[in-house]
mmCIF file with all atom_site columns, C-alpha atoms in Angstrom:
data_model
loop_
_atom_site.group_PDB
_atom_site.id
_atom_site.type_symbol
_atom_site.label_atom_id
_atom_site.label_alt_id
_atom_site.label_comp_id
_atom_site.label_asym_id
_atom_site.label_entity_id
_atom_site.label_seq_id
_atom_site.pdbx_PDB_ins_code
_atom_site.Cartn_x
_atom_site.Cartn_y
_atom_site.Cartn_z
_atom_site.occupancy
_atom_site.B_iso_or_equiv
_atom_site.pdbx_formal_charge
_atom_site.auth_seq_id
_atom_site.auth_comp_id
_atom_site.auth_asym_id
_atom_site.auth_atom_id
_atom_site.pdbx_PDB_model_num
ATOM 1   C CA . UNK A 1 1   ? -14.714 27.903 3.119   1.00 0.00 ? 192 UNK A CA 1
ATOM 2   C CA . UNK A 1 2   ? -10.565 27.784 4.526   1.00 0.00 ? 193 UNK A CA 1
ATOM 3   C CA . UNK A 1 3   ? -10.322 24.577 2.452   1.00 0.00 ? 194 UNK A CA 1
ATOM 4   C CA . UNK A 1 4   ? -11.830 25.726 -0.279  1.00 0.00 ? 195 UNK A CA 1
ATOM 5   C CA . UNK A 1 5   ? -9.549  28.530 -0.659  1.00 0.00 ? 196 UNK A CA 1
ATOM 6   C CA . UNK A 1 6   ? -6.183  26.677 0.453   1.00 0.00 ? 197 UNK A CA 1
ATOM 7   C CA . UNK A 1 7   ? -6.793  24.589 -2.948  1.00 0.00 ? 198 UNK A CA 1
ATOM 8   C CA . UNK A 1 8   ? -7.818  27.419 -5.475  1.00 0.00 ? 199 UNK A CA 1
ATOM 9   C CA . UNK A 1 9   ? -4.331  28.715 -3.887  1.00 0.00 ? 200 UNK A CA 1
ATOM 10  C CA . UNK A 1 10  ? -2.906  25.000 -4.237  1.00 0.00 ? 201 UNK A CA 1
ATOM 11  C CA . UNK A 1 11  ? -4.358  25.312 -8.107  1.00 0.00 ? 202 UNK A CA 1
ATOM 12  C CA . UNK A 1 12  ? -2.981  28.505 -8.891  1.00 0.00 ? 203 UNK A CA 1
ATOM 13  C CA . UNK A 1 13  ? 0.394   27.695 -8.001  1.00 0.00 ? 204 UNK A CA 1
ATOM 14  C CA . UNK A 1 14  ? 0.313   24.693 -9.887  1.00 0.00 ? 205 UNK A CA 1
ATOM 15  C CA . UNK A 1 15  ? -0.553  26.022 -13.095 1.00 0.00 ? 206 UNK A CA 1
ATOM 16  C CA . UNK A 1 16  ? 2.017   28.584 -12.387 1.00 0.00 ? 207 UNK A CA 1
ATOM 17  C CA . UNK A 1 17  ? 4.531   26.250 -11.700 1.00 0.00 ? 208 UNK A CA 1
ATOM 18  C CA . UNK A 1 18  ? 3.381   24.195 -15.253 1.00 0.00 ? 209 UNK A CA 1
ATOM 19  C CA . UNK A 1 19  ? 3.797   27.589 -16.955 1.00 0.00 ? 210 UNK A CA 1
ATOM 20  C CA . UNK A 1 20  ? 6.972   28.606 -15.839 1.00 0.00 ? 211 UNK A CA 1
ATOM 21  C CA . UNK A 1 21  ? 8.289   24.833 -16.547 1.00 0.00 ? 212 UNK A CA 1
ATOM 22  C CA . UNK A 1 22  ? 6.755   25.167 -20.325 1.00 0.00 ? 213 UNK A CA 1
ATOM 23  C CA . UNK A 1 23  ? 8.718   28.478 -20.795 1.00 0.00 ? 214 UNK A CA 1
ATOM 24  C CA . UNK A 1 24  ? 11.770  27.859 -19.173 1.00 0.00 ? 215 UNK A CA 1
ATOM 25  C CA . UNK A 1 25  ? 15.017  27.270 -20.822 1.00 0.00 ? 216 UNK A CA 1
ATOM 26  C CA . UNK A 1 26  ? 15.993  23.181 -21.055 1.00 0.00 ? 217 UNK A CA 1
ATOM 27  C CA . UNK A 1 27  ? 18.930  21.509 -22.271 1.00 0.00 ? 218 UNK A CA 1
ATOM 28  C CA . UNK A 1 28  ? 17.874  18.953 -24.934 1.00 0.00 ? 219 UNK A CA 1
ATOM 29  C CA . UNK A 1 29  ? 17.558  18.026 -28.771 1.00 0.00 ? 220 UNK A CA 1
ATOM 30  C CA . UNK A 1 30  ? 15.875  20.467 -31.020 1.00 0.00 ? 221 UNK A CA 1
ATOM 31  C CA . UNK A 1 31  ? 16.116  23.261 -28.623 1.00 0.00 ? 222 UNK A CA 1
ATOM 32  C CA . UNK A 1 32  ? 18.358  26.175 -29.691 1.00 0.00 ? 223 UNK A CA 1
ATOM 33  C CA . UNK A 1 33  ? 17.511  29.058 -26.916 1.00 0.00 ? 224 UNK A CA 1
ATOM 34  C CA . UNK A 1 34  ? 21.465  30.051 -26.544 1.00 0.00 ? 225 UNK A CA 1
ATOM 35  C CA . UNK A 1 35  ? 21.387  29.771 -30.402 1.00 0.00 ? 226 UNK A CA 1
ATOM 36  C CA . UNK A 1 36  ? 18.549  32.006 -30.853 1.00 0.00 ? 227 UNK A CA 1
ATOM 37  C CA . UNK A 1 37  ? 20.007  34.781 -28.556 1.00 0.00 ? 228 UNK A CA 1
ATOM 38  C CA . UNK A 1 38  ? 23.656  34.692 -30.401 1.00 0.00 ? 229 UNK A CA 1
ATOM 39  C CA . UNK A 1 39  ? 21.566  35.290 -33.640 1.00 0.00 ? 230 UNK A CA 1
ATOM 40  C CA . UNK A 1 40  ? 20.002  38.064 -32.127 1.00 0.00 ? 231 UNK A CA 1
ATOM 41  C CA . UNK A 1 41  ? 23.473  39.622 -31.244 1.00 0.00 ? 232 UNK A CA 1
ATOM 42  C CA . UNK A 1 42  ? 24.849  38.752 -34.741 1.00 0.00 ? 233 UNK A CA 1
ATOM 43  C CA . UNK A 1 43  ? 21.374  40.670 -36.543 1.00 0.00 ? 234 UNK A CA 1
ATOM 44  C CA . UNK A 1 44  ? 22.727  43.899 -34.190 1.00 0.00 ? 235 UNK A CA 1
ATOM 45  C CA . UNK A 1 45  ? 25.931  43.427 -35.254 1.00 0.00 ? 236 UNK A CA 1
ATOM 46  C CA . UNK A 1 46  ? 24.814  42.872 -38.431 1.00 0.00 ? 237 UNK A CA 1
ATOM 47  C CA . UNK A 1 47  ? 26.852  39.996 -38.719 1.00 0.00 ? 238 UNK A CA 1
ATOM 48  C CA . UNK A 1 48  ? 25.419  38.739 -42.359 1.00 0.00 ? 239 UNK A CA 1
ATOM 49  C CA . UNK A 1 49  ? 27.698  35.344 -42.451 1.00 0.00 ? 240 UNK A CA 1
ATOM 50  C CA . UNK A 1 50  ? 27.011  34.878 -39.167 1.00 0.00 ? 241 UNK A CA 1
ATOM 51  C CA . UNK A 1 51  ? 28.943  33.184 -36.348 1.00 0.00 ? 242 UNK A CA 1
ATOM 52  C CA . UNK A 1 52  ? 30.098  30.544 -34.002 1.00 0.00 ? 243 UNK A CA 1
ATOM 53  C CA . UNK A 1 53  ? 29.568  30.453 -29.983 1.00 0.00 ? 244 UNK A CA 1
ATOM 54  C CA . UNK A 1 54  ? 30.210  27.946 -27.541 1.00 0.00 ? 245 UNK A CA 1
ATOM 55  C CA . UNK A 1 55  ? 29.646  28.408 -23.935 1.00 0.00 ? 246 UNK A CA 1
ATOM 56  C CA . UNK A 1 56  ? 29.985  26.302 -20.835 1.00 0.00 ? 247 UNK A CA 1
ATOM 57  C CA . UNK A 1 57  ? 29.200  25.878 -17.355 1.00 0.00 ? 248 UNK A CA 1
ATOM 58  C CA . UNK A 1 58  ? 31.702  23.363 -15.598 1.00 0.00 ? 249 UNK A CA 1
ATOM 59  C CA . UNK A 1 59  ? 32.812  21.908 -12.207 1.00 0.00 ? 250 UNK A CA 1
ATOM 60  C CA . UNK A 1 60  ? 35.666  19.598 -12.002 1.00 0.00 ? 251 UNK A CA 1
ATOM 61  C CA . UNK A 1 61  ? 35.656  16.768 -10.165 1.00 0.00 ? 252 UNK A CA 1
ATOM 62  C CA . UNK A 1 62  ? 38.586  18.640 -7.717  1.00 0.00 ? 253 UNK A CA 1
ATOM 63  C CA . UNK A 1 63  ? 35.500  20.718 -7.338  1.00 0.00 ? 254 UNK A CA 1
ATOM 64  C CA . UNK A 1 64  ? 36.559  24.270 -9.321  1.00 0.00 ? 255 UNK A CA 1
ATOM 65  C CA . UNK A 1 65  ? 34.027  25.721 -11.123 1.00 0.00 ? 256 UNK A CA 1
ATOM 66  C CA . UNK A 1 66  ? 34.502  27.569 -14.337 1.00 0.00 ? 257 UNK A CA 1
ATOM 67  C CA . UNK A 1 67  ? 31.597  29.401 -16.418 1.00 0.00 ? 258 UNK A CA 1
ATOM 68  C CA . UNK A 1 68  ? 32.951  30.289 -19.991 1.00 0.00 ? 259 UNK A CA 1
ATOM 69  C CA . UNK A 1 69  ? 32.072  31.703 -23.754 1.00 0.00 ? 260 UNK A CA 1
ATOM 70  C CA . UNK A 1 70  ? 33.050  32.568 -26.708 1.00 0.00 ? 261 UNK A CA 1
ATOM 71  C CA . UNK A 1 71  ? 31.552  33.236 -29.859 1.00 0.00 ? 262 UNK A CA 1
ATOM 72  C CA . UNK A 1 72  ? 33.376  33.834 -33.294 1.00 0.00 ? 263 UNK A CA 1
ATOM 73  C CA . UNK A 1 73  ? 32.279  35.988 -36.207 1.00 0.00 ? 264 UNK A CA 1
ATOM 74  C CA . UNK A 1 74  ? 32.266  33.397 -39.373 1.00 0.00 ? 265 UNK A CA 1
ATOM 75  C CA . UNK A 1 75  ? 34.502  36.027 -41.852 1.00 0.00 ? 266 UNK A CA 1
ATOM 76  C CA . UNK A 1 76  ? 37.128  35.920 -39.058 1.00 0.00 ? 267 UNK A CA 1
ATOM 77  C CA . UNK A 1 77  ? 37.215  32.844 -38.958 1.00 0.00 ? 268 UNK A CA 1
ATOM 78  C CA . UNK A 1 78  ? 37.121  31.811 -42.801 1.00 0.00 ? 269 UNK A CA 1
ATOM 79  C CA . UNK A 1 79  ? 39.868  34.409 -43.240 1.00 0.00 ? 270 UNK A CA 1
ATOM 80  C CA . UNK A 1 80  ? 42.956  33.361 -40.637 1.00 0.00 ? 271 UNK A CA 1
ATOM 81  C CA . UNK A 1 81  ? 45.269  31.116 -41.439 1.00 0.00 ? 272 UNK A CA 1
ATOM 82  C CA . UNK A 1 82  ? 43.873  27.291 -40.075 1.00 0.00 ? 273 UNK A CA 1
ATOM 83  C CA . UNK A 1 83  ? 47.477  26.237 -40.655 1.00 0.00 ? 274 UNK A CA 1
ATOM 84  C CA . UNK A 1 84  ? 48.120  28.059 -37.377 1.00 0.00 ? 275 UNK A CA 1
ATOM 85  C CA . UNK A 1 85  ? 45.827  25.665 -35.520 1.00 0.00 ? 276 UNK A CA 1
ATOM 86  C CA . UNK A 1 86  ? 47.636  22.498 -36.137 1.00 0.00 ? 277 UNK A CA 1
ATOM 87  C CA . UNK A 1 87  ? 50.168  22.625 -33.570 1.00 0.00 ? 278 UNK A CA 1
ATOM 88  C CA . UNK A 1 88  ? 47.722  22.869 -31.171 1.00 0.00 ? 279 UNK A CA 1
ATOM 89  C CA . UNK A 1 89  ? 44.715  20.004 -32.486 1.00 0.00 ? 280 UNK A CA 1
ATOM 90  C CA . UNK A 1 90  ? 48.215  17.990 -32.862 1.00 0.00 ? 281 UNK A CA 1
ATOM 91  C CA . UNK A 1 91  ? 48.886  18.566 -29.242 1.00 0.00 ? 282 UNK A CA 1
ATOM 92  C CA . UNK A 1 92  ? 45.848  16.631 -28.670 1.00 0.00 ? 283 UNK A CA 1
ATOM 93  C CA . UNK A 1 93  ? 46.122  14.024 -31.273 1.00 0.00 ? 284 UNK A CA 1
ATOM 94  C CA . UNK A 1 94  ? 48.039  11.740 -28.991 1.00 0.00 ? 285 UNK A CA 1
ATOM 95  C CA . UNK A 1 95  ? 46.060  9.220  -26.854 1.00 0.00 ? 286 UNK A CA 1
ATOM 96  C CA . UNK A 1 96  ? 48.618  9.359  -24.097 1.00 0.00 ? 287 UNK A CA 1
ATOM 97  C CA . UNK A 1 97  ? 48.041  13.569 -23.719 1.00 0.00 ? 288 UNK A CA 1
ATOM 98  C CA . UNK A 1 98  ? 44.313  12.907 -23.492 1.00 0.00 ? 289 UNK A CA 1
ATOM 99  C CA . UNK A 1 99  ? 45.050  10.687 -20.711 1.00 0.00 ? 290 UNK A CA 1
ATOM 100 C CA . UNK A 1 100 ? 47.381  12.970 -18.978 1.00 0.00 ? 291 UNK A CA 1
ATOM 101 C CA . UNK A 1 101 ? 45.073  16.192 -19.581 1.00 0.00 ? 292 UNK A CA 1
ATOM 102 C CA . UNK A 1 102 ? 42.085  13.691 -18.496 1.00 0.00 ? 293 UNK A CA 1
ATOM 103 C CA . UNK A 1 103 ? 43.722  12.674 -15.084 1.00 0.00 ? 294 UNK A CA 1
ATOM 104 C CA . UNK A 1 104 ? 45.191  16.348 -14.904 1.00 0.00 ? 295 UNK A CA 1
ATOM 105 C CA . UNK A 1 105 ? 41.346  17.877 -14.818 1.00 0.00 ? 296 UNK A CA 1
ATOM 106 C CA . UNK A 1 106 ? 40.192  14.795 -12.608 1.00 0.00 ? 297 UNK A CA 1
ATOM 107 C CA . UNK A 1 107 ? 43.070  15.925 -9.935  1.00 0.00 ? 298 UNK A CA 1
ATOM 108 C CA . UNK A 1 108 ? 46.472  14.639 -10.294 1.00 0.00 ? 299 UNK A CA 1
ATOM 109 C CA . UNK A 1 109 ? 48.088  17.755 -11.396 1.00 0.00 ? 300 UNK A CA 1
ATOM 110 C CA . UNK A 1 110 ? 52.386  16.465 -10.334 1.00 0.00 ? 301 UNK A CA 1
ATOM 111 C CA . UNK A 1 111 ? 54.665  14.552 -12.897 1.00 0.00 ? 302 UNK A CA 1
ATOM 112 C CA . UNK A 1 112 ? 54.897  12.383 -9.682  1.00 0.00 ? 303 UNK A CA 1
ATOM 113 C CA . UNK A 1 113 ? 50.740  11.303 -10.078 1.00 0.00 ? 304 UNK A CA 1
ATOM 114 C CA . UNK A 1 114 ? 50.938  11.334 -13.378 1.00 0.00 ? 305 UNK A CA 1
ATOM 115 C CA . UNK A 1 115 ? 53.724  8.892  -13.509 1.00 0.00 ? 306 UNK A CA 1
ATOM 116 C CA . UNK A 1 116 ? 52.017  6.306  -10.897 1.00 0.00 ? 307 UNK A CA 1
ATOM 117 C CA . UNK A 1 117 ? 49.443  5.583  -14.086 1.00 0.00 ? 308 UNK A CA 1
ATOM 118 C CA . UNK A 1 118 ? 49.585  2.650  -16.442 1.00 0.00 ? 309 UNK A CA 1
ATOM 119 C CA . UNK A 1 119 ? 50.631  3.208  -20.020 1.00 0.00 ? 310 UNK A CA 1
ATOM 120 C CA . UNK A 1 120 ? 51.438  6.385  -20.044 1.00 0.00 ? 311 UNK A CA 1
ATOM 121 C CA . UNK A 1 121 ? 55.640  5.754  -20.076 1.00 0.00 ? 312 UNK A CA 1
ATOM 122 C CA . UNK A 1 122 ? 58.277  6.899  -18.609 1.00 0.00 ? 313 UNK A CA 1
ATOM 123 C CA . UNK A 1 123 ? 58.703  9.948  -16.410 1.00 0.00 ? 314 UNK A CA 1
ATOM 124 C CA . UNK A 1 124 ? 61.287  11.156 -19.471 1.00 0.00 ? 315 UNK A CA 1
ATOM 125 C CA . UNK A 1 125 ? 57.767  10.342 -21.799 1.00 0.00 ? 316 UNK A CA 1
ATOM 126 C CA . UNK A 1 126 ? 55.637  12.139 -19.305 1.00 0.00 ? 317 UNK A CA 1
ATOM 127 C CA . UNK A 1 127 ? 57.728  15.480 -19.108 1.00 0.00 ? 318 UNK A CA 1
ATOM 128 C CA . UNK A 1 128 ? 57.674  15.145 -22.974 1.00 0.00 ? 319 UNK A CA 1
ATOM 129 C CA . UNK A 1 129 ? 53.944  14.803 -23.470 1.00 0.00 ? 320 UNK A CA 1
ATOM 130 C CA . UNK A 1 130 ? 53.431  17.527 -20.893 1.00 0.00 ? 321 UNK A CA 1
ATOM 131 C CA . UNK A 1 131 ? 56.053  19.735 -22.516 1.00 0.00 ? 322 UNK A CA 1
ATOM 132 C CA . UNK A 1 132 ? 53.462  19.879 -25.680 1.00 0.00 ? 323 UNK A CA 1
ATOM 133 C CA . UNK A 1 133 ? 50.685  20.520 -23.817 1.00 0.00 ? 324 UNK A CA 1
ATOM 134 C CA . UNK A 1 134 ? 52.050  23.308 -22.366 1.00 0.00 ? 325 UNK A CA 1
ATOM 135 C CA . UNK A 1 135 ? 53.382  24.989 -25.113 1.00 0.00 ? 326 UNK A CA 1
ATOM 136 C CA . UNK A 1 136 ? 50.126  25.102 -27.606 1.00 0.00 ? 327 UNK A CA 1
ATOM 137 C CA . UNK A 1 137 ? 48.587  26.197 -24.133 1.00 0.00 ? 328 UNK A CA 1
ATOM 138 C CA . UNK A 1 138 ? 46.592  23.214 -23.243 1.00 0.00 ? 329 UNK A CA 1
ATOM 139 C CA . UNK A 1 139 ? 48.366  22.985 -19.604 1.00 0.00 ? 330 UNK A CA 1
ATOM 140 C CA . UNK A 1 140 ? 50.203  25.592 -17.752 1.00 0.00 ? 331 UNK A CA 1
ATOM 141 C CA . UNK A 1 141 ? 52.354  24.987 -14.037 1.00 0.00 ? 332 UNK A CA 1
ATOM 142 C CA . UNK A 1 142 ? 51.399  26.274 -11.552 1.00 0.00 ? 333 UNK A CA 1
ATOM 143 C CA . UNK A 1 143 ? 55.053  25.841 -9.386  1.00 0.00 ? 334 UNK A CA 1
ATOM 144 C CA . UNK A 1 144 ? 56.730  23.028 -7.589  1.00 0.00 ? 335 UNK A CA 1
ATOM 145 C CA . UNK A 1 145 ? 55.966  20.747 -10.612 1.00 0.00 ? 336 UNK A CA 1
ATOM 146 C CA . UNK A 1 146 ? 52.037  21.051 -11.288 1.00 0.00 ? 337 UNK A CA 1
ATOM 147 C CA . UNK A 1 147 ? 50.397  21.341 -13.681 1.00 0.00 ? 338 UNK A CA 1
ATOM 148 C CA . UNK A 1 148 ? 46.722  22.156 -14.555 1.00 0.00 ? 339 UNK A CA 1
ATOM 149 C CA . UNK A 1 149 ? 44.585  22.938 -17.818 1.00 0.00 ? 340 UNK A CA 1
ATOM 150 C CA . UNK A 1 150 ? 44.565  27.134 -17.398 1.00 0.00 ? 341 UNK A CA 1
ATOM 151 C CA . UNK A 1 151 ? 40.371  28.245 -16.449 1.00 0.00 ? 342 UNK A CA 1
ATOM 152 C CA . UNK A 1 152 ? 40.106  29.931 -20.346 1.00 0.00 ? 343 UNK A CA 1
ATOM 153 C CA . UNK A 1 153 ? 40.769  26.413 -22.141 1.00 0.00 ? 344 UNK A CA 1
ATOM 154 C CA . UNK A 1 154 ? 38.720  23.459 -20.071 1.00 0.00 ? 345 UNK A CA 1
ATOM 155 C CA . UNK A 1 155 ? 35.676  24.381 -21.779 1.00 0.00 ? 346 UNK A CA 1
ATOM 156 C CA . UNK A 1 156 ? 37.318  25.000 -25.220 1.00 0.00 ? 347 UNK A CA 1
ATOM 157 C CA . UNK A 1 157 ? 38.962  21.476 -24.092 1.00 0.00 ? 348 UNK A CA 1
ATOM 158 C CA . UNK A 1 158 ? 35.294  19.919 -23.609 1.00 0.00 ? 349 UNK A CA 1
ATOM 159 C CA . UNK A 1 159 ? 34.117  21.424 -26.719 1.00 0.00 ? 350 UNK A CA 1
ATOM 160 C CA . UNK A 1 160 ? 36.719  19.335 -28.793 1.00 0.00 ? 351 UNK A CA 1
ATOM 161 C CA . UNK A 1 161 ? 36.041  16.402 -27.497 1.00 0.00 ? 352 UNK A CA 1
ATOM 162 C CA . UNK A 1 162 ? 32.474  16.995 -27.725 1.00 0.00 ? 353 UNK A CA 1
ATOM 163 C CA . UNK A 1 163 ? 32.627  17.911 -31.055 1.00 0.00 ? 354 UNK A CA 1
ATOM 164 C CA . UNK A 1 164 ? 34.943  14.974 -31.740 1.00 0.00 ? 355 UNK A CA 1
ATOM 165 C CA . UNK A 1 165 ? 32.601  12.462 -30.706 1.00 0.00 ? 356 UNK A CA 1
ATOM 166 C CA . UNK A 1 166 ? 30.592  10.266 -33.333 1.00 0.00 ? 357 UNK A CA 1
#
């Protein structure tokens, strides 16, 4: 009779645990569940052109851990100026900032660091590069000559590049 009962228990949590994995959220292809509850929040809004959202949940390989979103209602966006923008996607049009803001997020965060790396140039080309970055807001220092990527912009920073690849 114990054993009997120790696997209708055994059954009942499986099928709850088969349930639970059939309703819970995933992360793949085809499945839109933070899409679905940003439409939701646009319908109460009532938000008829609709919107943009991108959200994140990151740790860095130095270990911080930043969760982040943003969403965008589409008139806003349709009605600034995009010219505005360019200074900023032009920041990152240059191979050697990607590299810098790469090894930057992955750690080395001095000129110093930065400068130890192949093909990136001189320590005069550095300070240039990182100069850029830090005025369209892609970097900030953080004293004594470091320099990271400030917590509102790495996952903006992921979503370009995610969005930039083929």
């Amino acid at each position: 009779m114990e054993l009997e009962q120790r696997v209708a228990d055994l059954e009942r949590r499986l099928t709850a645990l088969e349930d639970a994995q059939r309703t819970a959220p995933r992360l793949g292809e085809g499945d839109f569940w933070a899409l679905e509850g940003f439409k939701d929040q646009l319908a109460e809004l009532g938000a008829a052109d609709g919107g943009v959202l991108f959200t994140g949940a990151v740790r860095l390989p130095t270990g911080e851990h930043y969760d982040w979103q943003h969403g965008s209602l589409t008139e806003g966006l349709l009605d600034v100026d995009w010219t505005e923008s360019a200074e900023s996607f032009a920041a990152l049009g240059h191979p050697v900032r990607l590299r810098l803001l790469r090894e930057i997020v992955g750690g080395r965060r001095t000129a110093a660091e930065l400068a130890e790396l192949d093909e990136v140039g001189t320590t005069g080309q550095i300070y240039h590069h990182l100069r850029q970055l830090t005025g369209t807001g892609w970097l900030h220092t953080t004293g004594r000559g470091r320099y990271e990527v400030p917590p509102g912009r790495v996952v903006p920073l992921l979503v370009v590049l995610s969005a930039a690849r083929p």
